[in-house]
XYZ file of C-alpha atoms in Angstrom:
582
model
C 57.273 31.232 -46.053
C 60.429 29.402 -44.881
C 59.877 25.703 -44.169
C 60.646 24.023 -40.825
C 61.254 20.436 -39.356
C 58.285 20.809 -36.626
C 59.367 18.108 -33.754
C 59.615 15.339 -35.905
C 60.335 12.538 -33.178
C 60.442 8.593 -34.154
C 58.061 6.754 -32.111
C 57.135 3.248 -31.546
C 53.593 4.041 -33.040
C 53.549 2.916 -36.391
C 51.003 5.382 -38.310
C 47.810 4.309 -39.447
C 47.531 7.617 -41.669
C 50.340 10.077 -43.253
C 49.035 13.148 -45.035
C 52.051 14.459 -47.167
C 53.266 16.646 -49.705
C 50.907 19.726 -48.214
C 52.135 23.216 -47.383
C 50.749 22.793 -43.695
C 50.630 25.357 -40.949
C 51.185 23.589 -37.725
C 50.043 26.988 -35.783
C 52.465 25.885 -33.075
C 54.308 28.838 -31.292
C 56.703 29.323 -33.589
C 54.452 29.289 -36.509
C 56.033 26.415 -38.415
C 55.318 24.831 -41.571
C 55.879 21.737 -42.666
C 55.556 19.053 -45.614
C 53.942 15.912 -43.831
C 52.020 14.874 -40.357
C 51.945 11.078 -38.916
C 48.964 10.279 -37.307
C 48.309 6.885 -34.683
C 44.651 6.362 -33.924
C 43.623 9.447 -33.150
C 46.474 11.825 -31.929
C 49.554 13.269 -34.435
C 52.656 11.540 -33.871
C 54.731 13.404 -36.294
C 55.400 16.173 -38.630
C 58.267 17.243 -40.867
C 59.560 16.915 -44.324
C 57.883 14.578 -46.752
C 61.005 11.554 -47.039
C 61.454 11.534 -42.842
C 58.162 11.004 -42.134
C 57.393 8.522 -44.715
C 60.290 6.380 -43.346
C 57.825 5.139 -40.574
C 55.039 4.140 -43.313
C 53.689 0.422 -43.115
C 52.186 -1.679 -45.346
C 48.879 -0.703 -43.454
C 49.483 2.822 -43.661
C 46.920 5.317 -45.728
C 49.020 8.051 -47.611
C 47.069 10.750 -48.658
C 48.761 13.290 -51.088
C 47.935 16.823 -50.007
C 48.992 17.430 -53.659
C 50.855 20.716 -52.475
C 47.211 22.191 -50.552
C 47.063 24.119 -47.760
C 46.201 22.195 -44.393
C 45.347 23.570 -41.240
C 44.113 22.362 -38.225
C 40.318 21.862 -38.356
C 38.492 24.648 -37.741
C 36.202 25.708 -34.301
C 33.467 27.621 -34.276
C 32.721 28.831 -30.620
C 28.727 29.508 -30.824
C 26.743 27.619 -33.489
C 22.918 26.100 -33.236
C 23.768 22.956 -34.870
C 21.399 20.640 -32.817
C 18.629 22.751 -33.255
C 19.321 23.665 -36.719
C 20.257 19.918 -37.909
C 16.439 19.060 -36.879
C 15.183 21.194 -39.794
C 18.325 21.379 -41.954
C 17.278 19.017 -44.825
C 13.767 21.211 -44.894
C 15.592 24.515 -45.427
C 16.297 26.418 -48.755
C 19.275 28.297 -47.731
C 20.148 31.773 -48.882
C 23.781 31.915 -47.562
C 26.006 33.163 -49.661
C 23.846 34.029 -52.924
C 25.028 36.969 -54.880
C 21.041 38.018 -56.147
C 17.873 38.872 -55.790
C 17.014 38.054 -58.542
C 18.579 34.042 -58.001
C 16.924 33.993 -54.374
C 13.599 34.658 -55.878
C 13.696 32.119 -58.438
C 15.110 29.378 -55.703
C 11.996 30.419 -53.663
C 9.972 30.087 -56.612
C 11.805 26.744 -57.727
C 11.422 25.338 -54.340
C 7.363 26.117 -54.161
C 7.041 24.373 -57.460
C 8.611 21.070 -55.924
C 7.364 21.129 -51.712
C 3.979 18.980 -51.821
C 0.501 19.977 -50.199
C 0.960 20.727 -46.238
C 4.715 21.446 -46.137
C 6.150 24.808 -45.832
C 8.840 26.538 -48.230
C 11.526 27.687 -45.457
C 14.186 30.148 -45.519
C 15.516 30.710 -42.167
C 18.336 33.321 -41.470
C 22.067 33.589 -43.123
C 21.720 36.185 -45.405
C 20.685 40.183 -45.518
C 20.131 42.367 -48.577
C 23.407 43.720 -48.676
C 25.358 40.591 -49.765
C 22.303 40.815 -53.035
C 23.660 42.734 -56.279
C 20.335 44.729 -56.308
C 20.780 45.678 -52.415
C 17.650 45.081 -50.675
C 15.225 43.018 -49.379
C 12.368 41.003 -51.326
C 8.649 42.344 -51.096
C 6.030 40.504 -49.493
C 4.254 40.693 -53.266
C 7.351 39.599 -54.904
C 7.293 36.370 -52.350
C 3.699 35.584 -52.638
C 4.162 35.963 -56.629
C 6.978 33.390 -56.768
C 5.360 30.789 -53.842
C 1.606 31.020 -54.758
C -0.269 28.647 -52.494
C 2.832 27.308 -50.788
C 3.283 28.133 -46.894
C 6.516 30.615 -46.878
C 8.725 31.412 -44.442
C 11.325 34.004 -44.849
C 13.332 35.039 -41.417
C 15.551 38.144 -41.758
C 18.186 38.168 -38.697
C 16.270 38.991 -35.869
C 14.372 41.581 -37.148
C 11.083 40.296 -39.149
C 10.113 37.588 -41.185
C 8.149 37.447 -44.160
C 5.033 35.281 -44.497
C 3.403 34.654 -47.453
C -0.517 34.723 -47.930
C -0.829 30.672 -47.806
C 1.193 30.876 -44.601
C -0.583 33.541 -42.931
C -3.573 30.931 -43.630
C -1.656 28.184 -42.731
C -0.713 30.117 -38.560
C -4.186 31.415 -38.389
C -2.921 34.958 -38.400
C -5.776 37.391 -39.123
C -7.162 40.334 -38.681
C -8.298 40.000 -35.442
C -4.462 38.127 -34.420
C -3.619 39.948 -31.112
C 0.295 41.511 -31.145
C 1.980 39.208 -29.191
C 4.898 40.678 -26.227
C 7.507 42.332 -28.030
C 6.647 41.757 -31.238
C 4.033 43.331 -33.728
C 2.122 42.025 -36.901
C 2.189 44.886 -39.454
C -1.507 45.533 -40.565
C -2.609 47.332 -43.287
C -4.716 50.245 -43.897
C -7.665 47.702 -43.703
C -6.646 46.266 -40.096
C -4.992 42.720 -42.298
C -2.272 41.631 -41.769
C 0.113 41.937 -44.034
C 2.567 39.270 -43.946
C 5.082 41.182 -41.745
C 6.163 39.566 -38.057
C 7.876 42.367 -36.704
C 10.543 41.820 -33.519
C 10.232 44.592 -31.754
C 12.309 44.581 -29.801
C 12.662 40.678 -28.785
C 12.570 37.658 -31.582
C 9.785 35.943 -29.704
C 7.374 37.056 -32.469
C 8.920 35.105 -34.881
C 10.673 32.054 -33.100
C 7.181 31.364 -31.953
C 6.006 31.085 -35.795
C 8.766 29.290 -37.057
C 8.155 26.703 -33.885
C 4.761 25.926 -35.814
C 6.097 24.789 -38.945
C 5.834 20.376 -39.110
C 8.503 19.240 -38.181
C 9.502 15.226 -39.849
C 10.118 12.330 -37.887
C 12.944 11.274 -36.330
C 14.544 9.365 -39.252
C 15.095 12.728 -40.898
C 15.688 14.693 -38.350
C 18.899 11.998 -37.722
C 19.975 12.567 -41.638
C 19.643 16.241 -41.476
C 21.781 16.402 -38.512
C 24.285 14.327 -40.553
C 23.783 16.735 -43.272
C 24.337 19.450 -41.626
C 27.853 18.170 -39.809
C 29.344 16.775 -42.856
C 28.195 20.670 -44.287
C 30.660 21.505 -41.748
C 33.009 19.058 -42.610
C 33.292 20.827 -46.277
C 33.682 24.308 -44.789
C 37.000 22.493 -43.009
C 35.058 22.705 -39.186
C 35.763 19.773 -37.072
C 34.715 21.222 -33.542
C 31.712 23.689 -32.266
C 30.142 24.863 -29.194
C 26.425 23.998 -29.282
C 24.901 27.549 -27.371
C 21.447 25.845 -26.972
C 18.760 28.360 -28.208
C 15.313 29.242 -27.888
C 12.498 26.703 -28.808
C 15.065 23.993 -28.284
C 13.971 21.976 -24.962
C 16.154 19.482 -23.154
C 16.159 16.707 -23.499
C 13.010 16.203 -26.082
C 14.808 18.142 -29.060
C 17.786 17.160 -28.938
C 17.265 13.398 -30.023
C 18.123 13.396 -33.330
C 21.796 14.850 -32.342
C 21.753 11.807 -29.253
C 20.680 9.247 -31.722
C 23.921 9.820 -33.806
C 26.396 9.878 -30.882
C 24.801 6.349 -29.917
C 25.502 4.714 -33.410
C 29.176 6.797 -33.275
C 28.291 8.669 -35.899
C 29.430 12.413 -34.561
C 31.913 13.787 -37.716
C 31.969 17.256 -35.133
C 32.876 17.429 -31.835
C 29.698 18.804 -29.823
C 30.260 20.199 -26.283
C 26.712 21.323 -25.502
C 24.978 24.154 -23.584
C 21.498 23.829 -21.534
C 19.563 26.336 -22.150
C 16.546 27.339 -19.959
C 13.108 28.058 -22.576
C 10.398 29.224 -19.866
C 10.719 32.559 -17.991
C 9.935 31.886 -14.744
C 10.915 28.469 -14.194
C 15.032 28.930 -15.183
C 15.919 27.902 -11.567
C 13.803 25.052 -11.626
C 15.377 23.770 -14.948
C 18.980 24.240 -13.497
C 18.521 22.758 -10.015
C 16.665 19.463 -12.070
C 19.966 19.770 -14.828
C 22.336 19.891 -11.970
C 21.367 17.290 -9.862
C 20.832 14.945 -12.552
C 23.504 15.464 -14.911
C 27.560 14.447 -13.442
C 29.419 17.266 -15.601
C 32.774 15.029 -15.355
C 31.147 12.396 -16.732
C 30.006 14.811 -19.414
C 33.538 15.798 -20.375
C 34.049 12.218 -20.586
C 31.584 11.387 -23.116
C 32.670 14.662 -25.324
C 36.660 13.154 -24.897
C 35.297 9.975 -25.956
C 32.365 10.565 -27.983
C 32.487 14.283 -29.437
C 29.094 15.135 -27.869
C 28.176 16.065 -24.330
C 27.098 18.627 -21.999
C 29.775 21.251 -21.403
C 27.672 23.648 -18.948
C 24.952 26.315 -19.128
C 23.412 29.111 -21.277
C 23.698 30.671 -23.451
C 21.174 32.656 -21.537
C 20.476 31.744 -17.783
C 17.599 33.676 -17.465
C 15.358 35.073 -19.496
C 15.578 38.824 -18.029
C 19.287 38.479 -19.804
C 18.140 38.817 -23.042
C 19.748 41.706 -24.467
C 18.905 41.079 -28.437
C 21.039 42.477 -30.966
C 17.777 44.129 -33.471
C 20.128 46.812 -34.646
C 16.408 47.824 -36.312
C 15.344 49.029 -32.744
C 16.784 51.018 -30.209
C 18.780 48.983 -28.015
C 16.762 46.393 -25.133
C 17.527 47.636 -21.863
C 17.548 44.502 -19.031
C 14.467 44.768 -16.721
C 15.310 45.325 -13.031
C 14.429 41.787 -11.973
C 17.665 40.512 -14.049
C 20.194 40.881 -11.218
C 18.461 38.795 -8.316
C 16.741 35.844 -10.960
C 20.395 35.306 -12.221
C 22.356 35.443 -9.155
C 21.065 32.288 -7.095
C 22.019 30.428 -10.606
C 25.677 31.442 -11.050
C 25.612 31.030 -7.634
C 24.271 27.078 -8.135
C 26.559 27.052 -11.240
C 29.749 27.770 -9.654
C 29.002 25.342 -6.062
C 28.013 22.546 -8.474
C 31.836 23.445 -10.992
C 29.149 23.731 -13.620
C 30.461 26.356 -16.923
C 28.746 28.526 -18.176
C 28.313 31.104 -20.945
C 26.316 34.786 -21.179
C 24.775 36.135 -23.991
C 25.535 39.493 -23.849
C 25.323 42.128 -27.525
C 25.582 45.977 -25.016
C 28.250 47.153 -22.583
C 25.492 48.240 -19.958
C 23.986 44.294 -20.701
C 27.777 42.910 -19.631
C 27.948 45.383 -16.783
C 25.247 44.272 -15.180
C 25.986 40.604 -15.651
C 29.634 41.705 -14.357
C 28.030 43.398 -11.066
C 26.572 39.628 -10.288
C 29.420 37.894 -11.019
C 31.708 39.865 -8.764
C 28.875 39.758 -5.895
C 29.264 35.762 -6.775
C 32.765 35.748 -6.544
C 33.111 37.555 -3.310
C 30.717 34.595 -1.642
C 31.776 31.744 -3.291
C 34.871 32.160 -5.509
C 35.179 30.977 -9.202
C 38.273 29.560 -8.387
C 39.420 29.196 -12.661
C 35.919 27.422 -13.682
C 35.400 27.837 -17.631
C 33.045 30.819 -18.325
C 32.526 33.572 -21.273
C 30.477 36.432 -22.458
C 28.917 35.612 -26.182
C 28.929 38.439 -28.875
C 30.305 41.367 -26.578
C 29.658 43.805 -29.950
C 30.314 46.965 -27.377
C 32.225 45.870 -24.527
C 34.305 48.727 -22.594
C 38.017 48.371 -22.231
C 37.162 48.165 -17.892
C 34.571 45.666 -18.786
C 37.619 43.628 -20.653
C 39.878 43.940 -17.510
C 36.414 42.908 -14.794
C 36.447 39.892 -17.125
C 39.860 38.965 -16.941
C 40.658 39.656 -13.243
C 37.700 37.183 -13.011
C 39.486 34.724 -15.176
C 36.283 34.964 -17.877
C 36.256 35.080 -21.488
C 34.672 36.637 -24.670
C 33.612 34.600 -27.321
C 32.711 36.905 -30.443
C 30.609 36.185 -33.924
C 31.097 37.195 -37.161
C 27.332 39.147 -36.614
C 28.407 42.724 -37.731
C 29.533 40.854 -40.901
C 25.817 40.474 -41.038
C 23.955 43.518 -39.634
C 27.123 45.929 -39.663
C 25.415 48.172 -42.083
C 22.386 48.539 -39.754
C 24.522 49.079 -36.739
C 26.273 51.838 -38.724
C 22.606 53.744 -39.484
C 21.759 53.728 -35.981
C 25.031 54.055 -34.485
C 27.579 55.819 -36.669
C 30.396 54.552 -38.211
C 32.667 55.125 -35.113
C 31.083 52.694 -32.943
C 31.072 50.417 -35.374
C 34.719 50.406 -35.889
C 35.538 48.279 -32.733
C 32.799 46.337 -32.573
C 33.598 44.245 -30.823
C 37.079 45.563 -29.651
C 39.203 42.604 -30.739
C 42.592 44.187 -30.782
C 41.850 45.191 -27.228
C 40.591 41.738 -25.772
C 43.872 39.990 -27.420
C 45.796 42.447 -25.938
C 43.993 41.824 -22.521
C 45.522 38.207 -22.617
C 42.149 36.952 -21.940
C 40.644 33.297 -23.963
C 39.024 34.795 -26.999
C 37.666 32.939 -30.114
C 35.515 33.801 -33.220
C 32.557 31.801 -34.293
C 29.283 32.505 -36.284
C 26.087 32.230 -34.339
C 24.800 30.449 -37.230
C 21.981 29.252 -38.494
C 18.682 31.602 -38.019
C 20.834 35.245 -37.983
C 24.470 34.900 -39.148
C 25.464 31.847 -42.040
C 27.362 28.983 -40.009
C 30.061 29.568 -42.472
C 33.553 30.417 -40.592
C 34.961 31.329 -43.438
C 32.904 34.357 -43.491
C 33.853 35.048 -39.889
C 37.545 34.842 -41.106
C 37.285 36.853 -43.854
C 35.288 39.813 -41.594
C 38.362 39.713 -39.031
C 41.046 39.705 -41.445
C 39.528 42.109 -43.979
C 36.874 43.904 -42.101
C 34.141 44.436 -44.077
C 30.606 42.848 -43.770
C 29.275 40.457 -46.421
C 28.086 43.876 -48.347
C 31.305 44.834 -48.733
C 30.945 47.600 -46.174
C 34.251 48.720 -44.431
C 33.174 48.089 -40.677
C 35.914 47.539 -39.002
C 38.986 49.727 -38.107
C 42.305 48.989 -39.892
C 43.400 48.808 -35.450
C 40.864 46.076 -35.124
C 41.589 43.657 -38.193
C 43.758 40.511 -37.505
C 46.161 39.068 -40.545
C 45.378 35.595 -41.555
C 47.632 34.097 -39.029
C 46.287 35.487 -36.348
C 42.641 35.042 -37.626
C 42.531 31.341 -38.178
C 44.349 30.996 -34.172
C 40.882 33.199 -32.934
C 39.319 29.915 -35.112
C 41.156 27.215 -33.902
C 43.558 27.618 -30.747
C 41.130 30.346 -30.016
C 37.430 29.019 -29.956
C 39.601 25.982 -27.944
C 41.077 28.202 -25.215
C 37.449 29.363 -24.203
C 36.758 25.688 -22.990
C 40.567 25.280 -21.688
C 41.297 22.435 -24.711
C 43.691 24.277 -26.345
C 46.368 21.542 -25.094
C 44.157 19.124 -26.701
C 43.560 20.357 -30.021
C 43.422 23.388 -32.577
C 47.218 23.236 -33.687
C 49.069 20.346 -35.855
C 51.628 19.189 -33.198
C 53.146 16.073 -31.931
C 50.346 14.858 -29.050
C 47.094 16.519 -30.308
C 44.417 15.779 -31.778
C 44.271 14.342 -35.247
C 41.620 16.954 -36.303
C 42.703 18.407 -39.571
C 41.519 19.977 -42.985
C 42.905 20.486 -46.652
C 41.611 23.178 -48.168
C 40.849 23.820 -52.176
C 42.167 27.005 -51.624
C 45.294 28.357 -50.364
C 43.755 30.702 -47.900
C 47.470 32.405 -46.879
C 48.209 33.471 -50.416
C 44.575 34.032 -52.115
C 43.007 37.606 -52.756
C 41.481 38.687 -49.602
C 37.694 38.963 -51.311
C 38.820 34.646 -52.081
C 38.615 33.838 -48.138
C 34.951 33.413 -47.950
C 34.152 31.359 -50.307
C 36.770 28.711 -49.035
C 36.148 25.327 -48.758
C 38.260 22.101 -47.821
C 38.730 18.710 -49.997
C 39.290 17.140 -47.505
C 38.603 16.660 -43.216
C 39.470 14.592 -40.509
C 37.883 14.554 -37.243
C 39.874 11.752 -34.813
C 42.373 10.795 -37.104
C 38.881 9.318 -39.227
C 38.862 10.945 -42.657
C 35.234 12.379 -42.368
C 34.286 14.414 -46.128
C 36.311 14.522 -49.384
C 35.649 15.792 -52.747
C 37.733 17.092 -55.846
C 39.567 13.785 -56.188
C 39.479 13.481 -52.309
C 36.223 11.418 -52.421
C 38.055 7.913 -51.933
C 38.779 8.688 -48.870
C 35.582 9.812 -47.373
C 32.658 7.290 -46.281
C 29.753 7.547 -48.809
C 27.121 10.168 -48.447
C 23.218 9.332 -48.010
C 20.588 11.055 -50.767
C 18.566 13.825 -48.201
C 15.276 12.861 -47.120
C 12.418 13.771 -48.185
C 13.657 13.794 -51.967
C 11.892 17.634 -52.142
C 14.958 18.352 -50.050
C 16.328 21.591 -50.877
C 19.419 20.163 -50.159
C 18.838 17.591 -53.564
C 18.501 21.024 -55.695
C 21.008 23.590 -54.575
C 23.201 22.104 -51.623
C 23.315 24.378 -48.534
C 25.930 27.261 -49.030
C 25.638 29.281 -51.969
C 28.420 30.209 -54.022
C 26.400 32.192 -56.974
């Protein structure tokens, strides 16, 4: 790659921070790359070779040495559960990324040994069987064998969770346990249940389960958030869109997140979605949200602060929910959807309020398009921020409704995860284009990738990289068509410029250029050059959020504040960190 001078400009600033001697791709529209980047509080001032920018170091001046690393800009993940998921994060073994069975098992195992009388062992989403060597999924006697008398909680994506004999105990789940709506409790031949929570079609089944699991105090809840950003921080992420979730009320659950953002201790910029829990009540919940909450002084506080609201959803109503099982036939939206939504877009766009859909099926996003339009006609959109989430099958017209009404799609690395089930149930063809990527760049419309992590897909966005650029799911299963894969250049803009343009901040941040945002990572790794099957298990040495070095390690750890031990010390965390690399 030839190197450039990128806009290297003397300025009156005198740095407070040069990173040099790094093979850094500025993403800027030329594509440049350059040696060294200048950065004054919390904005880049400068990039070019190593000797002109290190003309303008003081005696005050940090110099890291990128010691000929890759950096990039920091990445953005467009639709992650991070508030929600940092309340429990320090509680969770996580099975991201592990290569067996056989290892899962004796993690599970390990964990049960070490989790004291009245907590639960926890493994909650980020994995399938396909990413295992032995390529399937654990028994329910193979989990009660390894956990004992140990509460156990095993979700698989959205389709069923596994629930060992102590735990079945533990939720009062018997025989004579009622199927709840949607959802089923396998039985045996005996009318017991067998440990089996079943979505069928929606996940209420087993988000309602999970919600019963103690949850610690608000001391951990804090640290696990922590934990779970400066997690982030090592994958190289410096920015996310918070899409809300179920079982995650406002304001009550999200004070662990709040308490960090009053002692300026965000490491990720939050933007944050409202999302409305009870069906029924959705308009009630947005009229109180809207009234209450001044949006503008929202963007303020995430300009300032890193964490604030940024609109609604991802689901408005609860008629919108168009789960992805890709276990069961496809959930078709009840008639009601249309006139429950309407009168809150409608609210949304009076009151300039974002928002986002989540939306897996075509006919889901048709439907939702149908409102929109009615919407428009009465009280135009006039440019406010708004995208579909996960968009797995949306229809080339559906692509051009979106953009003539000035919409976005913001897509997941999901069919990394369940690609192999969408295959069995809908052939190989239709998976090829799921989602049609090629065709929504090509549509000029904002588009950004992201994981939907924690509870389905792993919050790693390396993953999500290495599914657009290569493909294939986690399995190794060739999903995507050669048509729809991106090259590396193109797939870390979707996670940077990208994820940005959604929210219209791509001026702001998600390139290194004179002016933007000092958000920035070195990676181990050099992610343009390694072997494709490399991409996923990247990781950076070191990240910057502000212009702040937030995480370091390999040599990098000087830089970075000092980590607290997770609480309790039982942590899986203590044992096996959070990704899995073996």
């Amino acid at each position: 790659m030839l190197l450039f001078v990128s806009g290297f400009a003397k300025t009156h600033a005198q740095p407070d921070v040069i990173i040099m001697n790094g093979k850094i791709t500025t993403l800027n529209s030329a594509n440049e790359e350059v040696q060294a980047v200048a950065i004054t509080k919390n904005k880049i001032t400068a990039t070019g070779f190593n000797e002109e920018i290190l003309r303008s170091k003081t005696a005050s001046t940090k110099v890291i040495d990128a010691q000929g690393k890759r950096v990039i800009p920091g990445l953005s993940d467009n639709h992650l559960h991070i508030i929600r998921g940092g309340r429990f994060f320090n509680l969770e073994l996580r099975w991201d990324g592990v290569k067996t069975l056989t290892r899962a098992l004796q993690m599970l195992k390990e964990q049960a040994a070490r989790t004291p009388k009245g907590e639960w062992v926890r493994v909650v989403g980020g994995w399938n069987e396909f990413q295992f060597a032995e390529k399937r999924l654990p028994t329910l006697k193979e989990i009660n064998e390894v956990t004992g008398d140990v509460p156990t909680f095993v979700l698989y994506l959205y389709g069923k969770a596994f629930v060992n004999k102590a735990g079945l105990a533990a939720l009062h789940i018997d025989a004579n346990t009622p199927n709840p709506a949607m959802g089923l409790i396998e039985k045996d031949i005996n009318g017991n249940p067998t440990g089996l929570l079943v979505a069928d079609p929606g996940a209420y089944v087993l988000y309602s389960n999970l919600a019963k699991l103690p949850e610690h105090g608000l001391e951990e809840r804090v640290q696990g958030s922590k934990n779970f950003m400066l997690e982030l921080n090592r994958l190289g992420v410096t920015s996310l869109m918070d899409a809300g979730g179920g079982f995650q009320n406002y304001p009550t659950d999200y004070a662990a997140m709040q308490e960090l953002a009053k002692m300026g201790d965000i490491t990720v910029r939050i933007p944050y979605y409202l999302f409305a829990q009870k069906k029924g009540t959705e308009m009630q919940d947005y009229s109180r949200w809207l009234s209450t909450i001044d949006i503008d002084d929202e963007y303020q506080k995430i300009s300032n602060e890193k964490y604030g609201v940024q609109g609604g959803g991802e689901n408005l109503v609860m008629d919108g929910a168009d789960y992805e099982n890709f276990e069961k036939p496809q959930v078709m939206l009840p008639p009601t959807m249309e006139a429950n939504l309407k009168p809150i877009v409608q609210m949304m766009v009076q009151k300039k309020w974002p928002f986002r859909l989540h939306a897996t099926y075509n006919e889901s996003i048709t439907r939702f398009l149908n409102v929109l339009e009615e919407v428009n006609k009465e009280t135009p959109l006039n440019g406010l921020v708004w995208f579909f989430d996960h968009a797995e099958t949306v229809s080339k017209e559906n692509i051009q409704r979106i953009k003539v009404l000035g919409g976005g799609i913001a897509i997941q690395h999901r069919m990394a995860y369940q690609g192999e089930l969408f295959i069995q149930r809908y052939g190989i063809a239709a998976a090829q284009n799921a989602p049609p990527v090629r065709q929504i760049i090509e549509a000029g419309i904002p588009v950004g990738i992201g994981t939907d992590g924690t509870r389905v897909a792993s919050y790693n966005m390396w993953v999500a990289i290495y599914w657009i650029v290569s493909g294939k799911t986690i399995g190794g299963t060739q999903v995507s068509s050669s048509e729809n894969k991106l090259d590396r250049i193109a797939a870390l803009r979707m996670a940077t410029l990208g994820s940005a343009s959604l929210i219209k901040q791509e001026s702001q941040r998600g390139s290194i250029e004179i002016g933007k945002l000092a958000d920035i990572a070195i990676l181990e790794s050099d992610y343009l050059t390694i072997p494709e099957e490399k991409i996923k298990d990247v990781q950076a040495v070191l990240t910057m959020v502000d212009g702040k070095v937030v995480f370091g390690q390999a040599g990098f750890e000087k830089f970075a504040p000092r980590y607290e031990k997770p609480m309790p010390a039982w942590s899986p965390l203590n044992y096996y960190g959070a990704y899995q690399y073996k």
